[in-house]
Tab-separated table of C-alpha atoms in Angstrom:
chain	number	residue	atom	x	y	z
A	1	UNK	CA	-160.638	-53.198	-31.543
A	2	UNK	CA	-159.576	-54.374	-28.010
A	3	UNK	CA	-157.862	-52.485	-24.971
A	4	UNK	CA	-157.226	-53.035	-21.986
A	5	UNK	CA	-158.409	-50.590	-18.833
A	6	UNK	CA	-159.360	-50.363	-15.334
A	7	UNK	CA	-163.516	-49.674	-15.076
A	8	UNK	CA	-165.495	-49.026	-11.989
A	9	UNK	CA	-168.676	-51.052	-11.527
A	10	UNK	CA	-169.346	-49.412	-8.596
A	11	UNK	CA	-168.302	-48.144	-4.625
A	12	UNK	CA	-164.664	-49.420	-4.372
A	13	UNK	CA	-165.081	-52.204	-7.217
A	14	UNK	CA	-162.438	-51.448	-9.796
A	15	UNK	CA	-161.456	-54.273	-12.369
A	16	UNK	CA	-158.288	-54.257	-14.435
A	17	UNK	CA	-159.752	-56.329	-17.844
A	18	UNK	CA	-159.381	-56.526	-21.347
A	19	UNK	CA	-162.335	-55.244	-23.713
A	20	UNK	CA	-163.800	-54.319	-27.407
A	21	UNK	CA	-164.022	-50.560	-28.297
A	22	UNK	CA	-166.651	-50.151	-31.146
A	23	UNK	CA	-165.285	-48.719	-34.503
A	24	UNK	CA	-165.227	-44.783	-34.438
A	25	UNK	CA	-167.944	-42.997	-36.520
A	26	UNK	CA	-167.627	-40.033	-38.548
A	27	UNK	CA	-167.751	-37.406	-35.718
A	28	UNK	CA	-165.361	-39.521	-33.291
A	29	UNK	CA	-161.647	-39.841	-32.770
A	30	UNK	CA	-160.045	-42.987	-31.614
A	31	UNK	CA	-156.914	-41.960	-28.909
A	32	UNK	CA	-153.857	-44.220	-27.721
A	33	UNK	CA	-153.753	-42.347	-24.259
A	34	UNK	CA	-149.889	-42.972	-23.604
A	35	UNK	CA	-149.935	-41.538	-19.903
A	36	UNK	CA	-152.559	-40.538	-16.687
A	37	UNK	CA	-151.999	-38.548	-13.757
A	38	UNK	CA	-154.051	-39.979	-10.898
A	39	UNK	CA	-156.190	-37.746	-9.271
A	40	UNK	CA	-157.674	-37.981	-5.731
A	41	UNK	CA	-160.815	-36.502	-7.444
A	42	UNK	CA	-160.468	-40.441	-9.116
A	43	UNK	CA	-160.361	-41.790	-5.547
A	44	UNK	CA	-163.288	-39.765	-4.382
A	45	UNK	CA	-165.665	-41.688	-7.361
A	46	UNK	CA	-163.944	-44.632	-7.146
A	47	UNK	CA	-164.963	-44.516	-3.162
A	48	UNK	CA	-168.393	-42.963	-3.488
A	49	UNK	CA	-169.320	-44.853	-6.983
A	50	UNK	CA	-173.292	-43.995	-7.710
A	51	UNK	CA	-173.345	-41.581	-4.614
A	52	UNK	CA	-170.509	-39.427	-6.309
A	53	UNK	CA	-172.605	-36.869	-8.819
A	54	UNK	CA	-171.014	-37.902	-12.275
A	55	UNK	CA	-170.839	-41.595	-11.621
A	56	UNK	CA	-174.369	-42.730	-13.441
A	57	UNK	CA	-176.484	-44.712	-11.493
A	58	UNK	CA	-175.944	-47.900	-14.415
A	59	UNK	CA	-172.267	-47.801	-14.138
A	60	UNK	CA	-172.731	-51.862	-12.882
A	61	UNK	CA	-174.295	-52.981	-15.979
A	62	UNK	CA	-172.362	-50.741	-18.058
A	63	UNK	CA	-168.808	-49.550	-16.512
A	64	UNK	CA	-166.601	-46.596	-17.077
A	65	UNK	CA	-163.373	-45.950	-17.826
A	66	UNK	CA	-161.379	-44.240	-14.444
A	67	UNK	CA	-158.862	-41.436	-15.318
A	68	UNK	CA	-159.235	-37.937	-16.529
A	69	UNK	CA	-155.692	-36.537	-16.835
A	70	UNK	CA	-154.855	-37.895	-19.568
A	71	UNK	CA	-152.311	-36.938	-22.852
A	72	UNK	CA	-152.200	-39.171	-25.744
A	73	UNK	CA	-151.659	-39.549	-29.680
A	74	UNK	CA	-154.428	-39.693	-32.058
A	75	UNK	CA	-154.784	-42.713	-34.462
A	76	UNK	CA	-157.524	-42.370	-36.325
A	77	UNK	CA	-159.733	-39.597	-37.290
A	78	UNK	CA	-163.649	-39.896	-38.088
A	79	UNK	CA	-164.820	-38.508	-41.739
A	80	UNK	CA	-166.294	-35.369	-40.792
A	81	UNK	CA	-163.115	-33.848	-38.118
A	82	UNK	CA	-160.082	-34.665	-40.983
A	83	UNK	CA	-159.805	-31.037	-41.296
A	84	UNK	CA	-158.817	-30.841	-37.643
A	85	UNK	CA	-157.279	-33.707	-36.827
A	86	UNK	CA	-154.358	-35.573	-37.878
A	87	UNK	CA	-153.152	-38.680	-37.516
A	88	UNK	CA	-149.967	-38.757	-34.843
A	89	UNK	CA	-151.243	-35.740	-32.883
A	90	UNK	CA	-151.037	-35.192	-29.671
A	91	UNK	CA	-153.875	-34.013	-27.778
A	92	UNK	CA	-155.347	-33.349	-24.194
A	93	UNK	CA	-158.482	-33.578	-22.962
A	94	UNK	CA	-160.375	-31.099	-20.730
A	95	UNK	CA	-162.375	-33.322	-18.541
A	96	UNK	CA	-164.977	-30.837	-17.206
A	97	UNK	CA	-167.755	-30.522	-20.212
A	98	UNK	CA	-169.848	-28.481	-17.758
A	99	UNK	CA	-172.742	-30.779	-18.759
A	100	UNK	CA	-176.138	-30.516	-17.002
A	101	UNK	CA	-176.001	-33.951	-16.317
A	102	UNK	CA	-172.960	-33.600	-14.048
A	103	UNK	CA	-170.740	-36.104	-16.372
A	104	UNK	CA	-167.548	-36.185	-17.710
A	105	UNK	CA	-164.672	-38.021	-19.375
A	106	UNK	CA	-163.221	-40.464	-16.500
A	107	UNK	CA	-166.299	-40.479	-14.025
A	108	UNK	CA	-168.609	-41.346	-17.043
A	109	UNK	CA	-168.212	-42.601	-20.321
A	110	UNK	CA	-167.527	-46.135	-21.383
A	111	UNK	CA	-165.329	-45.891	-23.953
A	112	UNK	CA	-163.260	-42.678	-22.845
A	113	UNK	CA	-160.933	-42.252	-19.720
A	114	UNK	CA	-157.243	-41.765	-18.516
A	115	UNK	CA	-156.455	-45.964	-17.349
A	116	UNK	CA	-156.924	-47.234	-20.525
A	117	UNK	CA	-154.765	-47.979	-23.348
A	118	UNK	CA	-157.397	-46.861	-26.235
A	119	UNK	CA	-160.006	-44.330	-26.257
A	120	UNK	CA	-162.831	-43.415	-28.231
A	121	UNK	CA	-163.616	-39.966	-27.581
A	122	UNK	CA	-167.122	-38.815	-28.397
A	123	UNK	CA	-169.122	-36.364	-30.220
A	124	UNK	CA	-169.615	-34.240	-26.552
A	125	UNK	CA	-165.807	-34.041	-26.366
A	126	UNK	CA	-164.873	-32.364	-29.343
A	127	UNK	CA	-168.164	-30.301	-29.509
A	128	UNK	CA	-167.701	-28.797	-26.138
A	129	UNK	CA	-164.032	-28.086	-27.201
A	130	UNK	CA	-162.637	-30.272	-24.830
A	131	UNK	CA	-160.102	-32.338	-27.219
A	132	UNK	CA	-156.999	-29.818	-26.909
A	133	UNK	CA	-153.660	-29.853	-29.042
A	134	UNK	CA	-151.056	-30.509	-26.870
A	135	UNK	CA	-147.274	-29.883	-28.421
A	136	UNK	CA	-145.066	-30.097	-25.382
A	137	UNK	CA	-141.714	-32.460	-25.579
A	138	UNK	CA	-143.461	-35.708	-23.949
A	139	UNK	CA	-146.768	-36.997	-22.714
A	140	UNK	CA	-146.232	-36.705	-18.874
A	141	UNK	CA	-146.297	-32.919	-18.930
A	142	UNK	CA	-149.770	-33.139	-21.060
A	143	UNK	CA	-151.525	-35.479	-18.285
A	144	UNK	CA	-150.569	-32.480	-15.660
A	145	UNK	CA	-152.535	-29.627	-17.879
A	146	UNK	CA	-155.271	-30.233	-16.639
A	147	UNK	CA	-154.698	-30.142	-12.477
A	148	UNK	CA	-152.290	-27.535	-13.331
A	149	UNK	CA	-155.103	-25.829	-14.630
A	150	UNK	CA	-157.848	-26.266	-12.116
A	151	UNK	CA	-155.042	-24.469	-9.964
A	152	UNK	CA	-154.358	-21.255	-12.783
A	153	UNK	CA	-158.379	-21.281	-12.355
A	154	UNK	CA	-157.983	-20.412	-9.003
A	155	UNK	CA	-155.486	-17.936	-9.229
A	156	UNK	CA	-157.793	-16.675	-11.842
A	157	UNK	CA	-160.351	-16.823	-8.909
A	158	UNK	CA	-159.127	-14.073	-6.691
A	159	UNK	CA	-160.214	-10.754	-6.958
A	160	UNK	CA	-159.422	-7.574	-5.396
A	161	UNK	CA	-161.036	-4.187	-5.299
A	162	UNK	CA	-160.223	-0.269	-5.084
A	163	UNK	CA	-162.782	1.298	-2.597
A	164	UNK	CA	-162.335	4.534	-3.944
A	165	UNK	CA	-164.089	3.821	-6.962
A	166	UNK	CA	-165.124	-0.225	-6.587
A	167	UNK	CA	-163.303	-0.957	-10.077
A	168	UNK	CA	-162.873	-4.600	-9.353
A	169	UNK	CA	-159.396	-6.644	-10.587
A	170	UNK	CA	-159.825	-10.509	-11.181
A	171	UNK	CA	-156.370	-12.145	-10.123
A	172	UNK	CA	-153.893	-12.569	-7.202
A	173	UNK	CA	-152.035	-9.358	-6.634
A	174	UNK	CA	-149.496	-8.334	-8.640
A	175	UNK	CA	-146.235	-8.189	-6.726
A	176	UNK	CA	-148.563	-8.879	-3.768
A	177	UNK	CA	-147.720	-11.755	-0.916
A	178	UNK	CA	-149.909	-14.895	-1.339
A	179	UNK	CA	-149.993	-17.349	1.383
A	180	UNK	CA	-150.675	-21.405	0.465
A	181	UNK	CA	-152.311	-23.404	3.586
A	182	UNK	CA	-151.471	-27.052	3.421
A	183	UNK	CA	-149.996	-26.661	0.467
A	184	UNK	CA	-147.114	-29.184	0.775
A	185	UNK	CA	-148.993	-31.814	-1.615
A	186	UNK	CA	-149.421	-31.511	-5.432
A	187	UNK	CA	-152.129	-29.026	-6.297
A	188	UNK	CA	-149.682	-26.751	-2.995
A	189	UNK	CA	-146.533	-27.527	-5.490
A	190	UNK	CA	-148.579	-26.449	-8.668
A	191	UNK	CA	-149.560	-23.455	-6.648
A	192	UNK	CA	-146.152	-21.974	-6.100
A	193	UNK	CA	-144.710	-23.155	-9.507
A	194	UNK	CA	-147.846	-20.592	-11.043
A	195	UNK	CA	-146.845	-18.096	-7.798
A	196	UNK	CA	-143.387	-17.249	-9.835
A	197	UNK	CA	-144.372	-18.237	-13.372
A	198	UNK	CA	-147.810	-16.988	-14.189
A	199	UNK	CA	-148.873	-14.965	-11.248
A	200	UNK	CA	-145.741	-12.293	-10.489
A	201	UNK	CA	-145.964	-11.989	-6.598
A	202	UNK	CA	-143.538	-11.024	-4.571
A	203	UNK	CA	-144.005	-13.804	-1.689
A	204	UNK	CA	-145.126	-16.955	-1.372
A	205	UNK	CA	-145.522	-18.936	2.653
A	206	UNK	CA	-146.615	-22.216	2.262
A	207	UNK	CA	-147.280	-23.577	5.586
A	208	UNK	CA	-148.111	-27.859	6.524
A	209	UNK	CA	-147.916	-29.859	9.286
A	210	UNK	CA	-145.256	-32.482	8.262
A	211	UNK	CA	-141.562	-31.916	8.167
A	212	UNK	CA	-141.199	-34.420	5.331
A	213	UNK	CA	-143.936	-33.307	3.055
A	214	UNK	CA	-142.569	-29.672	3.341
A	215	UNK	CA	-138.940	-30.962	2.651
A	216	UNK	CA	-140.333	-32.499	0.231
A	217	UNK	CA	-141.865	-30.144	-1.936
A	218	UNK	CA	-138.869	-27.504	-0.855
A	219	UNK	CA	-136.208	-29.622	-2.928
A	220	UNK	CA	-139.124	-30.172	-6.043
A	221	UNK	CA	-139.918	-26.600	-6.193
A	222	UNK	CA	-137.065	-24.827	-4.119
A	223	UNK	CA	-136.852	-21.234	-2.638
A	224	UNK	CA	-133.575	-20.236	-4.715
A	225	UNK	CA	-135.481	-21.401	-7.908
A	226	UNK	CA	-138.080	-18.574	-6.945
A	227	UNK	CA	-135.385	-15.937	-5.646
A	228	UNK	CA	-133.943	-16.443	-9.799
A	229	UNK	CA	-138.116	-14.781	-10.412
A	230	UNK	CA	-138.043	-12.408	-7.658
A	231	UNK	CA	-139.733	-13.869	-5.435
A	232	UNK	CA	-139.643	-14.722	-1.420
A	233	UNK	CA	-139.927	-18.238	-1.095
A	234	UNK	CA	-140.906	-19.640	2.163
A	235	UNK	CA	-142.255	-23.047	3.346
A	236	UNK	CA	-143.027	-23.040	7.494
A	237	UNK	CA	-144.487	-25.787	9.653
A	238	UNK	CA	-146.609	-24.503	11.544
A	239	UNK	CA	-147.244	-27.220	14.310
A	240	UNK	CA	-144.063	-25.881	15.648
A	241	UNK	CA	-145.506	-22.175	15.942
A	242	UNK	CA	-146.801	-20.741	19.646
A	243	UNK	CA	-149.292	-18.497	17.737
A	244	UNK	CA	-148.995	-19.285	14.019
A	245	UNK	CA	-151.816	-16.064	12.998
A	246	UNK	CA	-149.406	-13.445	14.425
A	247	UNK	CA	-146.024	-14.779	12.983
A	248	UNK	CA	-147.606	-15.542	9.455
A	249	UNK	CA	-148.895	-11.947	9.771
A	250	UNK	CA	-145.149	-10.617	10.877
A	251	UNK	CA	-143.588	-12.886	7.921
A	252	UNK	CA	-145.754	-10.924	5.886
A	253	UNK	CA	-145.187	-7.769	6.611
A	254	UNK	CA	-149.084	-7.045	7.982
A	255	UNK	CA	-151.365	-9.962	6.171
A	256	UNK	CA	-151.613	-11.546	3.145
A	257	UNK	CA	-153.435	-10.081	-0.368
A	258	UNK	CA	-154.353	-13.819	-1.210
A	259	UNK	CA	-154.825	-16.996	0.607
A	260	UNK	CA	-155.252	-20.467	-0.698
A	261	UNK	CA	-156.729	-23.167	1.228
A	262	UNK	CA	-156.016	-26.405	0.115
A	263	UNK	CA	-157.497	-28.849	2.793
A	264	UNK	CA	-160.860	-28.851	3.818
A	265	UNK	CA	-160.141	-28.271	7.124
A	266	UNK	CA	-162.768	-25.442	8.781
A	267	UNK	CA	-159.917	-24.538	11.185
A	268	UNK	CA	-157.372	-23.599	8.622
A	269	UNK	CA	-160.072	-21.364	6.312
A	270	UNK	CA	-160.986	-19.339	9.776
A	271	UNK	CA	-157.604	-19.161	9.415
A	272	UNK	CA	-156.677	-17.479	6.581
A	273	UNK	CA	-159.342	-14.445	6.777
A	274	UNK	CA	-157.361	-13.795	9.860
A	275	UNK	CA	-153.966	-13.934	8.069
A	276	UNK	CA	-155.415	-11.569	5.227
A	277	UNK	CA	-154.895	-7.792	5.269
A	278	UNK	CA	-157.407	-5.303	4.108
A	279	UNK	CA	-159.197	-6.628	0.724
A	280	UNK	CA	-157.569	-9.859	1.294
A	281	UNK	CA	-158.999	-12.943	-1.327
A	282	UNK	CA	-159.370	-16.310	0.294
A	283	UNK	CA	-160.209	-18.914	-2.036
A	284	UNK	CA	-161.238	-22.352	-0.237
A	285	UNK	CA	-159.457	-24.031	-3.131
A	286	UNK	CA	-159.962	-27.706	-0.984
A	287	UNK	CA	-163.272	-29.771	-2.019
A	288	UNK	CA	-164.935	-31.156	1.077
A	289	UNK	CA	-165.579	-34.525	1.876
A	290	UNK	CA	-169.442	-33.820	2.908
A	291	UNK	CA	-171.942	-31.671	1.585
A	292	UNK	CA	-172.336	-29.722	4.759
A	293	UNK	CA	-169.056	-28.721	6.432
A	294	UNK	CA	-169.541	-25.379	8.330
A	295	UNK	CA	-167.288	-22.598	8.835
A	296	UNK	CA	-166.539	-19.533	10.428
A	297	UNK	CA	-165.947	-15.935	8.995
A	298	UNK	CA	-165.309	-12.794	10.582
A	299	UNK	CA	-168.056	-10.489	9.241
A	300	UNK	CA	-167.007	-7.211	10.980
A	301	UNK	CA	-163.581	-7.992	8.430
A	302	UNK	CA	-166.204	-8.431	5.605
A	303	UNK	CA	-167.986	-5.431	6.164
A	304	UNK	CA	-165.204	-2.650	7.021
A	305	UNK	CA	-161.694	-4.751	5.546
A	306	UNK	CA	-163.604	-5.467	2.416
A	307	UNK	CA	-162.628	-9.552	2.910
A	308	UNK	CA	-163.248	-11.547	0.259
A	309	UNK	CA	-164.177	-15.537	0.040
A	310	UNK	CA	-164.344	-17.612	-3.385
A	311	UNK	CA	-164.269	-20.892	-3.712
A	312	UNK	CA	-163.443	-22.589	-7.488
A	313	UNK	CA	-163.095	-26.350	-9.019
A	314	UNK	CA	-161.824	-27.732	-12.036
A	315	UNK	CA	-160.822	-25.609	-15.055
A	316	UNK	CA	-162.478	-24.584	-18.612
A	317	UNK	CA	-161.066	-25.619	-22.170
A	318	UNK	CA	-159.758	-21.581	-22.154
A	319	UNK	CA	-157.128	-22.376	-18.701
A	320	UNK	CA	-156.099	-25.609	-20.337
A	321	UNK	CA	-154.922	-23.772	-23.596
A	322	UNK	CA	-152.954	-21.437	-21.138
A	323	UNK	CA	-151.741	-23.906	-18.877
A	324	UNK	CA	-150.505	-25.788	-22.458
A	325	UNK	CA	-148.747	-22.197	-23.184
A	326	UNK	CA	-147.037	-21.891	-19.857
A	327	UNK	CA	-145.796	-25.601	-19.939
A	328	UNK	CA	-144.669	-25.311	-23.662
A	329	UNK	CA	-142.926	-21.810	-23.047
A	330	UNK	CA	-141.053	-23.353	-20.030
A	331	UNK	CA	-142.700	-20.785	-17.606
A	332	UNK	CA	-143.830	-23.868	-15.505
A	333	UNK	CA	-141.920	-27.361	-14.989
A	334	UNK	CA	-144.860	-30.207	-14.392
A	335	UNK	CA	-141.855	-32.200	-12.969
A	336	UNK	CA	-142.207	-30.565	-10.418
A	337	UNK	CA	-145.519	-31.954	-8.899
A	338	UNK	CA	-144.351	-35.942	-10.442
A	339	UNK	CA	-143.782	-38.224	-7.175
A	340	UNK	CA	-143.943	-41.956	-8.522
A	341	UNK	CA	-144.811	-43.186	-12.135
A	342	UNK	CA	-146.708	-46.699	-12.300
A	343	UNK	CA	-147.795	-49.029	-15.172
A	344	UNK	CA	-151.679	-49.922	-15.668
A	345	UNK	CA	-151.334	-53.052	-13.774
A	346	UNK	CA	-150.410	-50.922	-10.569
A	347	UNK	CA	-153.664	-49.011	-10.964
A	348	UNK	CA	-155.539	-50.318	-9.095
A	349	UNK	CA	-153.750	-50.645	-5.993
A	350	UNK	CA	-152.389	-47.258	-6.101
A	351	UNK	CA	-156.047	-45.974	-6.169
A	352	UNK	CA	-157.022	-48.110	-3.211
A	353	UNK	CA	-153.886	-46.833	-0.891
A	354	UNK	CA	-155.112	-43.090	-1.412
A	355	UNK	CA	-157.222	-43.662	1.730
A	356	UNK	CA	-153.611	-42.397	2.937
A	357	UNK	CA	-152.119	-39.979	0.566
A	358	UNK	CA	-148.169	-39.908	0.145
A	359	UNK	CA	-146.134	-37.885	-2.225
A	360	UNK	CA	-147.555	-35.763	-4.914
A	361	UNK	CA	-148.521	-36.778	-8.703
A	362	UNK	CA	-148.440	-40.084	-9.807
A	363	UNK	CA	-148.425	-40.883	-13.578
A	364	UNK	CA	-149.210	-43.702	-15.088
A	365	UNK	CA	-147.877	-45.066	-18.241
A	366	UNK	CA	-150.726	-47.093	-19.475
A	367	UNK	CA	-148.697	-49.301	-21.881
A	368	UNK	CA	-146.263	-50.103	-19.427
A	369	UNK	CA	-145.287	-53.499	-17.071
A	370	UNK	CA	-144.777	-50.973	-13.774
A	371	UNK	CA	-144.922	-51.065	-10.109
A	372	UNK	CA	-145.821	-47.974	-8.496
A	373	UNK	CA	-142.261	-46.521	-8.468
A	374	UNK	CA	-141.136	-43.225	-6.512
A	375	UNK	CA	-138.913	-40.874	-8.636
A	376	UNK	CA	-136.230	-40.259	-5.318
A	377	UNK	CA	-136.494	-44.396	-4.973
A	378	UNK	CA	-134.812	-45.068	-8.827
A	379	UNK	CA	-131.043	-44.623	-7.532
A	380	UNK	CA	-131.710	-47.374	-4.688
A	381	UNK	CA	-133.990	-49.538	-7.310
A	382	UNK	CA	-131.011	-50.031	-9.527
A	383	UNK	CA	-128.463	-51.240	-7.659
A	384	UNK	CA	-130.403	-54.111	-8.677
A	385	UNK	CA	-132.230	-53.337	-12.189
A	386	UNK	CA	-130.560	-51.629	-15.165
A	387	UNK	CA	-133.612	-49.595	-16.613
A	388	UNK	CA	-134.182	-48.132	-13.256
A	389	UNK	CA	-130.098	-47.493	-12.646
A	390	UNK	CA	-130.274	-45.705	-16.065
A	391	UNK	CA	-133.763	-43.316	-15.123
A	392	UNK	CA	-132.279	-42.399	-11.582
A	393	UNK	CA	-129.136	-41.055	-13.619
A	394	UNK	CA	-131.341	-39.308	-16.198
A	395	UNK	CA	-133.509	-37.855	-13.331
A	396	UNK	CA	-130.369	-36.518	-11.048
A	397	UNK	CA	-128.828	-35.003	-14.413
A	398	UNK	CA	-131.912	-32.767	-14.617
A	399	UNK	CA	-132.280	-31.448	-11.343
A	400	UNK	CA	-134.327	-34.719	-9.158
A	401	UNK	CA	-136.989	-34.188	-11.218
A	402	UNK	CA	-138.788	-36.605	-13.779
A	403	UNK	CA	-138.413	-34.828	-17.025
A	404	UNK	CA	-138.941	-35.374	-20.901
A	405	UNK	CA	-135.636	-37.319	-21.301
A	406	UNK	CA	-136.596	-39.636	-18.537
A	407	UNK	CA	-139.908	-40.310	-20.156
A	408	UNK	CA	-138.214	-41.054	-23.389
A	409	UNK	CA	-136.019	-43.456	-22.409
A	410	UNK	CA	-138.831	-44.768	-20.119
A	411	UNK	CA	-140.469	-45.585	-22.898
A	412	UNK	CA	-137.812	-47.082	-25.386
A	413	UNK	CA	-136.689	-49.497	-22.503
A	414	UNK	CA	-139.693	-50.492	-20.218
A	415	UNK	CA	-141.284	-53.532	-20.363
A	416	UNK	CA	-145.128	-53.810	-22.103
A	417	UNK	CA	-148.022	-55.137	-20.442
């Protein structure tokens, strides 16, 4: 059968284009992927092609599908997996198959990917576990699992210790104070939606540069939303700050038990073991641009405050089942962390203009005739169009944020590519 999907062929040389899928064998399962969450980790491959680690070095001759945040239904089922999968299903997938080769679904494959309209998904896939049930209200919230989850994974990451006996306890703090650096763009949102619903601390500063981007994420994930969960919501620029270690340390109360880092800036990681108070976690949550970015760490901390430094990427198949729970259970609200929605047409573009990021998630309906559209934009956008005048009204009845409803009647009324 035919679809249509954007493919890389190599460095910056995406192509929108119609082409065959071959027939599904026994041990496949053929996927109409309904929505995609682009992912700067997309933008990196897409701007590195071969050089980036899971793009294969043939990818010109033989292109892959971009896009691994992907939710969809299944429509057909191969012989041997119709006692696990139905028909009308919707699944996930978790991209990272932890494959020696370095690849995975939307830096890879051919047939499989997030910017397409049909998938094949392959043996690998389902073998590694990475085809996941997904039975939340819509597709949107599905396409965030997954960089919700690289996120829980780094919650998971911290770890703390009791020096009178060294029993070690994986986890931010419980009722502790976590601070998020930079964290005024999507994965900083995710962060502090998982600070109140999966994580129990007590405080949460997330500190940025940019007035607008803190604003911003203030009124999507707001400080009397966390109060309702018991916890002390703050978000502080910090460019405004004469000595922004010592007030972060006074707004909490002597240091921090956990500190994210989510830009890899050197500066702002020297930063945080500062901020931390005795067996403090830092986990440099940001990947780095280059493979050799230095920085510095207090070791006398190390030694006598009992510091500690992780780093973790990406998720396993066991955080995406959680992050599933947590979504489905309403502990979480994805909407949170959904800036603009797009149709497949506006792919491409949209990649391309992440040399300069701006707002948060952006999901893309793949069936869909869509510009890149920003969810506080739909109120101004219909004055002058109907479907949009009837989504900004949806949106503002459920709080400013795109929702299930939204999606729904996205879906009924928007126009196919």
């Amino acid at each position: 059968m035919k679809t249509k999907g954007v493919r890389l062929y190599g460095a910056m040389d995406l192509k929108l284009e119609e082409f065959e899928l071959p027939k599904i064998e026994k041990n496949e399962v053929l996927m109409r992927v309904v929505t995609d969450s682009i992912c700067a980790s997309t933008y990196k491959a897409v701007k590195q092609g071969t050089a980036h680690k899971r793009v294969p070095p043939t990818v010109a001759e033989q292109p892959i599908i971009i896009g691994h945040e992907l939710c969809g239904e299944i429509l057909e089922v191969g012989e041997d997996l119709k006692d696990q999968w139905t028909v009308g299903q919707k699944a996930v997938i978790q991209p990272a198959l932890k494959l020696e080769s370095g690849y995975d679904p939307g830096y890879s494959y051919p047939y499989v990917g997030g910017n397409t309209i049909y998938a094949v998904v392959p043996p690998i896939v389902l073998e590694r576990g990475c085809l996941i049930p997904f039975e939340g209200d819509c597709y949107f919230k599905g396409s965030l699992v997954e960089s919700i989850g690289c996120v829980l994974r780094g919650y998971k990451g911290f770890y703390h210790t009791d020096y009178t006996n060294y029993v070690r306890t994986d986890g931010a703090k419980q009722g502790g104070r976590i601070a998020i650096l930079g964290g005024a763009g999507p994965m900083g949102i995710a962060a502090v939606e998982l600070a109140t619903g999966y994580a129990g601390v007590s405080q949460v500063v997330v500190t940025d540069l940019n007035e607008e981007r803190l604003a911003y994420a203030a009124a999507k994930s707001s400080p009397e939303e966390a109060a309702k969960h018991g916890c002390d919501l703050r978000y502080v620029n910090t460019s405004n700050m004469e000595n922004v270690v010592e007030e972060l340390i006074a707004m909490s109360d002597g240091g921090f038990d956990d500190v994210f880092v989510m830009v890899p800036v050197p500066a702002l990681f020297n930063m945080a073991e500062k901020i931390c108070r005795e067996d403090g976690c830092v986990n440099f949550f940001a990947g780095p641009p280059i493979h050799d970015m230095q920085g510095s760490l207090n070791l006398y901390r190390v030694h006598y405050d009992g510091i500690h430094v992780v780093g973790t990427a990406g998720s396993i198949p066991d955080d995406t089942v959680e992050t599933i729970h947590l979504i489905e259970d309403a502990k979480i609200n994805p909407g949170a962390i959904v800036s603009h929605i797009l149709g497949l047409n506006a792919v491409i573009d949209t990649l391309y203009a992440m040399e300069k990021p701006n707002g948060a998630k952006k999901v893309c309906y793949n069936e869909l005739d869509l510009p890149l559209i920003a969810i506080d934009d739909l109120e101004e956008l219909g004055k002058d169009n109907e479907l949009y005048a009837e989504l900004a009204k949806i949106v503002k009845r459920n709080g400013g944020l795109w929702c299930a409803e939204a999606e729904e009647y996205l879906l009924a009324h928007a126009p196919r590519i």
